[in-house]
C-alpha atoms as a printed R data frame, in Angstrom:
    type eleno elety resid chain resno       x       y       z
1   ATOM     1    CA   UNK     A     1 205.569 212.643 268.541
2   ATOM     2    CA   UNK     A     2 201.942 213.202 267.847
3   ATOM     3    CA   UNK     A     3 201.602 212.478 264.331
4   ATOM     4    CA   UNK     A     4 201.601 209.047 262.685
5   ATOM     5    CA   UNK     A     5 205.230 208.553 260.849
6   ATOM     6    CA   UNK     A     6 205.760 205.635 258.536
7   ATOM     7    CA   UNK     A     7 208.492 203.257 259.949
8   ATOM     8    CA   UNK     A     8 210.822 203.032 257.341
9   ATOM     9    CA   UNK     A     9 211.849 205.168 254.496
10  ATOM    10    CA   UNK     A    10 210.444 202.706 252.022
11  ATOM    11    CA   UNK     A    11 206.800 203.024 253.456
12  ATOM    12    CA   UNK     A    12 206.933 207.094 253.283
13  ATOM    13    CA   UNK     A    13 207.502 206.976 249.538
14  ATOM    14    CA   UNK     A    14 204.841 204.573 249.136
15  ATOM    15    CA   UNK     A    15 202.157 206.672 250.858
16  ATOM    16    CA   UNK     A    16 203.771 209.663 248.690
17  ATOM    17    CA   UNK     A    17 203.361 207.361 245.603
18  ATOM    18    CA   UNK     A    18 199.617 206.912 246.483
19  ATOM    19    CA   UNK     A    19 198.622 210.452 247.115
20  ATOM    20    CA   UNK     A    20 200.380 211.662 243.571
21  ATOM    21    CA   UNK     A    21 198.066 211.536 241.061
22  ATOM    22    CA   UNK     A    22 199.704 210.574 237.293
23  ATOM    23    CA   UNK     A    23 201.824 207.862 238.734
24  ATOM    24    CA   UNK     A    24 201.350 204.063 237.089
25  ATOM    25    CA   UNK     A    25 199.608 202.771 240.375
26  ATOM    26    CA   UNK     A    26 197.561 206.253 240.754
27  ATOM    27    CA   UNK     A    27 195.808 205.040 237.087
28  ATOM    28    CA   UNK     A    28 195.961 201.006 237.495
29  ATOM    29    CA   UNK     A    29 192.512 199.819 235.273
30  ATOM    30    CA   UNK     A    30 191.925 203.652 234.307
31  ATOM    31    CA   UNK     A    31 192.540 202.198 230.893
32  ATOM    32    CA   UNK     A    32 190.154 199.421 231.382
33  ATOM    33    CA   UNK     A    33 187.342 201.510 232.560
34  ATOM    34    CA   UNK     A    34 188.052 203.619 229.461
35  ATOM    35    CA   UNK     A    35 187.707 200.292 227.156
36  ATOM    36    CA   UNK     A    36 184.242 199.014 228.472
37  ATOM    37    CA   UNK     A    37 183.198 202.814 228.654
38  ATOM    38    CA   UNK     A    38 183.817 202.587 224.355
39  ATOM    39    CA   UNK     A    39 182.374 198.941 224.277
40  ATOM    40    CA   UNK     A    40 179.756 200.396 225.925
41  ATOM    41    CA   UNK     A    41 179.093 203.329 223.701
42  ATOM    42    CA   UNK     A    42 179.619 201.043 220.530
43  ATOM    43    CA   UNK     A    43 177.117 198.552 221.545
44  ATOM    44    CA   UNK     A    44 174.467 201.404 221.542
45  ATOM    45    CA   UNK     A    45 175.609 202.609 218.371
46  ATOM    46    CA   UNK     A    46 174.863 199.439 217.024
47  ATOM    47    CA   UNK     A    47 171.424 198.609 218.519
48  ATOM    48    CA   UNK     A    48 170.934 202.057 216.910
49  ATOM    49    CA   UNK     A    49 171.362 201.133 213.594
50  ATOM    50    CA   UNK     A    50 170.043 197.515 213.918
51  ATOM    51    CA   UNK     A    51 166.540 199.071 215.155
52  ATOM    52    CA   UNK     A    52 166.626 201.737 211.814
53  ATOM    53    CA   UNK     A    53 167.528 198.462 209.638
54  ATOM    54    CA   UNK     A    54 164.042 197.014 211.449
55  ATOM    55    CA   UNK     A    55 162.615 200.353 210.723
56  ATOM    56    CA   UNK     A    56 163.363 200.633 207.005
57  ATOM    57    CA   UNK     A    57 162.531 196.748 206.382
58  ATOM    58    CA   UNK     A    58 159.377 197.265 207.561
59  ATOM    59    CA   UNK     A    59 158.805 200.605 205.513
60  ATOM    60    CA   UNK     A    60 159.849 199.125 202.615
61  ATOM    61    CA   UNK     A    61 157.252 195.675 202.961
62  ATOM    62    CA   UNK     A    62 154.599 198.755 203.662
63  ATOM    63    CA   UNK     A    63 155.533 200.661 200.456
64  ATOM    64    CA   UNK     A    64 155.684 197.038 198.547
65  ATOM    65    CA   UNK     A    65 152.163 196.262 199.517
66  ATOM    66    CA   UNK     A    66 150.500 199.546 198.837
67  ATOM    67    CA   UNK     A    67 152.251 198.941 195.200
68  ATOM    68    CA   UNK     A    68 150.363 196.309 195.167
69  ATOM    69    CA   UNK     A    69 147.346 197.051 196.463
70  ATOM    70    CA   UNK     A    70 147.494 200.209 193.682
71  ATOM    71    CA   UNK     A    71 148.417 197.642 191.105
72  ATOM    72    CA   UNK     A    72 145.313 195.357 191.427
73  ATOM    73    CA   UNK     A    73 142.620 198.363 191.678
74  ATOM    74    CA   UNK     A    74 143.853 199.882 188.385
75  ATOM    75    CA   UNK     A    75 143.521 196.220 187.334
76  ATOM    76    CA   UNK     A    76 140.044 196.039 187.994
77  ATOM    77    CA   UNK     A    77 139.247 199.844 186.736
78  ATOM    78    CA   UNK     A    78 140.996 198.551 183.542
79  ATOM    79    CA   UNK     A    79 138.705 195.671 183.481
80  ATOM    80    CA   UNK     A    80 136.115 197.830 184.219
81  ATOM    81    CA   UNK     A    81 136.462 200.280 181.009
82  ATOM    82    CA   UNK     A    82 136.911 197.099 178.647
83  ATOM    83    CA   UNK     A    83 133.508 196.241 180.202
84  ATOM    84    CA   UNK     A    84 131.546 199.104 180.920
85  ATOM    85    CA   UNK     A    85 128.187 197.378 179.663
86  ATOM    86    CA   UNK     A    86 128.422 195.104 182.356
87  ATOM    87    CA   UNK     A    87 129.840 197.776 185.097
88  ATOM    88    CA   UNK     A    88 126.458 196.878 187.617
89  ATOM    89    CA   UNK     A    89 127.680 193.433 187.819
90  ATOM    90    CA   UNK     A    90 131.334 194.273 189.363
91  ATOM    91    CA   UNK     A    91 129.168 195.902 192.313
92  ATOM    92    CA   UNK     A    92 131.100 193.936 195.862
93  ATOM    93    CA   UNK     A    93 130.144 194.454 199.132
94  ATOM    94    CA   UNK     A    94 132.510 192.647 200.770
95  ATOM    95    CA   UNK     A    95 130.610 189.876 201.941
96  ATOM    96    CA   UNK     A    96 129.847 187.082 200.229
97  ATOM    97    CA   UNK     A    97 130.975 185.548 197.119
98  ATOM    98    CA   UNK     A    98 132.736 187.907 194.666
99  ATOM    99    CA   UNK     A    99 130.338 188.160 191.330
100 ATOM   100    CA   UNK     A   100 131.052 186.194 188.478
101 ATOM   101    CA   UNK     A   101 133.519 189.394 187.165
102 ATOM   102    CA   UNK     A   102 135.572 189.413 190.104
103 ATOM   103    CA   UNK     A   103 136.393 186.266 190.642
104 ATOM   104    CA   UNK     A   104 139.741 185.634 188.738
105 ATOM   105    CA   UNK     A   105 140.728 189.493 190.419
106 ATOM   106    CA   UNK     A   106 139.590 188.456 193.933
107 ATOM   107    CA   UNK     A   107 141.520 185.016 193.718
108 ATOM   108    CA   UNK     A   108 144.631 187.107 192.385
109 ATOM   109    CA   UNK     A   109 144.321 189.262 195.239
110 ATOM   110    CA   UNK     A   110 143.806 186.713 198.292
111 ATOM   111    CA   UNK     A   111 145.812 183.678 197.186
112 ATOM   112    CA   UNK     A   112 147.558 184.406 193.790
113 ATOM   113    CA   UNK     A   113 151.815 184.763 193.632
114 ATOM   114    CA   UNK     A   114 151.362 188.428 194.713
115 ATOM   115    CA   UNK     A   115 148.162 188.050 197.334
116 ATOM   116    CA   UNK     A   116 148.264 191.154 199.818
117 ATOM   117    CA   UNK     A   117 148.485 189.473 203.083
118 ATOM   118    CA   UNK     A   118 144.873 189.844 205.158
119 ATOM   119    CA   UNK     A   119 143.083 190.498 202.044
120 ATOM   120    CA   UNK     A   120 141.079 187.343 202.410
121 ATOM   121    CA   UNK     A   121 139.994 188.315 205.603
122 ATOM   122    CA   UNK     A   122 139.908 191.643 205.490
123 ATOM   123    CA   UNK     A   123 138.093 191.871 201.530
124 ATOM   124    CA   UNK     A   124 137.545 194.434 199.417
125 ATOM   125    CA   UNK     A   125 134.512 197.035 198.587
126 ATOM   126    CA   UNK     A   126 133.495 198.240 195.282
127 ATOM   127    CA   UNK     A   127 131.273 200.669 195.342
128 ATOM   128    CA   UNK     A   128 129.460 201.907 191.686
129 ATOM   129    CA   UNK     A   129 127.105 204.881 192.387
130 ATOM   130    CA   UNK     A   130 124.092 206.032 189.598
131 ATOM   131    CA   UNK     A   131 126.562 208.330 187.858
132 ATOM   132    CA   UNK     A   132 129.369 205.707 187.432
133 ATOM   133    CA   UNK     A   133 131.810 206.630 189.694
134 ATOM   134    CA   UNK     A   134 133.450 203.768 190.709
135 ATOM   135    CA   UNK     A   135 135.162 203.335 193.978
136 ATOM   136    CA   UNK     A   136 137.762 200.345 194.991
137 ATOM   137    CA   UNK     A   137 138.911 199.704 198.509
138 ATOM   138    CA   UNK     A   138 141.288 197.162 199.145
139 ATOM   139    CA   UNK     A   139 142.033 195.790 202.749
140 ATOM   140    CA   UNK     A   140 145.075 194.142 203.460
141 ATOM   141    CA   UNK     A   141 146.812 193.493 207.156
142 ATOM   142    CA   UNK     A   142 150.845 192.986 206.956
143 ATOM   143    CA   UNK     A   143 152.152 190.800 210.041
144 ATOM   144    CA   UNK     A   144 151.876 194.115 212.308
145 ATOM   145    CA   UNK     A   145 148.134 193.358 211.982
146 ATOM   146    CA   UNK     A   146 147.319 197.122 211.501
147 ATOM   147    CA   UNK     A   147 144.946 197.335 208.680
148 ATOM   148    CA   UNK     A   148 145.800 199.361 205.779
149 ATOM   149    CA   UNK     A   149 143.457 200.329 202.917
150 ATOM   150    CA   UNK     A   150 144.001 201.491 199.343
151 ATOM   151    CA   UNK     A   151 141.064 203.885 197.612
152 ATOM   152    CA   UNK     A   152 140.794 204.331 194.190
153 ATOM   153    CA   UNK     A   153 137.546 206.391 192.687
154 ATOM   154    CA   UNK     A   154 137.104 206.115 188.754
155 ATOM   155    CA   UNK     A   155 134.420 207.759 186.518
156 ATOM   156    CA   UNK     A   156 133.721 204.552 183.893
157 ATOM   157    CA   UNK     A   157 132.190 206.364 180.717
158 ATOM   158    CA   UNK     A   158 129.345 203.877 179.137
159 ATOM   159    CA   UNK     A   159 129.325 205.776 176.067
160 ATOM   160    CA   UNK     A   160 132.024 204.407 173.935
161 ATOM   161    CA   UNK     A   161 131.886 207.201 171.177
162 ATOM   162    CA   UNK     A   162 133.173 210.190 174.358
């Protein structure tokens, strides 16, 4: 004949066997596929929610320093209205030694228990202009090495009696 007949009857129901789809040897390792395919999706899900753990770590050092940072200018303003006599003589650059007034701050801020990393390097301004508005920058670079800053601008009153 001119068609290709299997030999025995054994081999005919194998070939039928083969082209049925649903039967056990039709969807051999369909179940494995299906396993690494959720292993797969899992794994993702994971590295998902380890990079937002990064993520929120590194918010919450940002939020910690800028506490900081907010903590030690209202220090100085503070130290500033006990001492508004003397206000001329809190005058920083930023280069340089601190002035005898800032000394104990400035040592707080680059080396104390809570120094903001960077703020040795990267040192603070203050700023007093003729009508006594006082201005406070502090620098401070976390271990991303972007430098953040923290403003704080104050009027200091001389005149104790308003």
């Amino acid at each position: 004949t001119g068609g290709c007949l299997p030999a025995t009857r054994a081999a005919a129901r194998e070939d039928d066997i083969m082209k049925k789809p649903g039967t056990k040897q039709a969807q051999a390792g369909v179940a494995l596929l299906e396993v690494l395919i959720a292993i797969l999706i899992i794994s993702f899900g994971i590295l998902g929610i380890i990079g937002l753990q990064a993520n929120s770590i590194a918010m919450m050092s940002d939020a910690r320093y800028r506490i900081e940072a907010s903590a030690f200018a209202e220090r100085l303003i503070a130290e500033m209205w006990i001492n508004p006599v003397n206000l001329a003589s809190y005058a920083y650059a930023g280069t340089g030694t601190p002035p005898g007034p800032l000394v104990a701050w400035y040592d707080d801020l680059t080396t104390g228990s809570a120094a903001l990393p960077g703020a040795a390097t990267h040192k603070p301004t203050i700023t007093i202009s003729g009508d006594n508005l006082v201005t406070v920058t502090i620098n401070w670079a976390p271990p991303d090495g972007v430098v953040h800053n923290h403003v704080v601008v104050a009027n200091i009153n001389q005149n104790p009696e308003n």
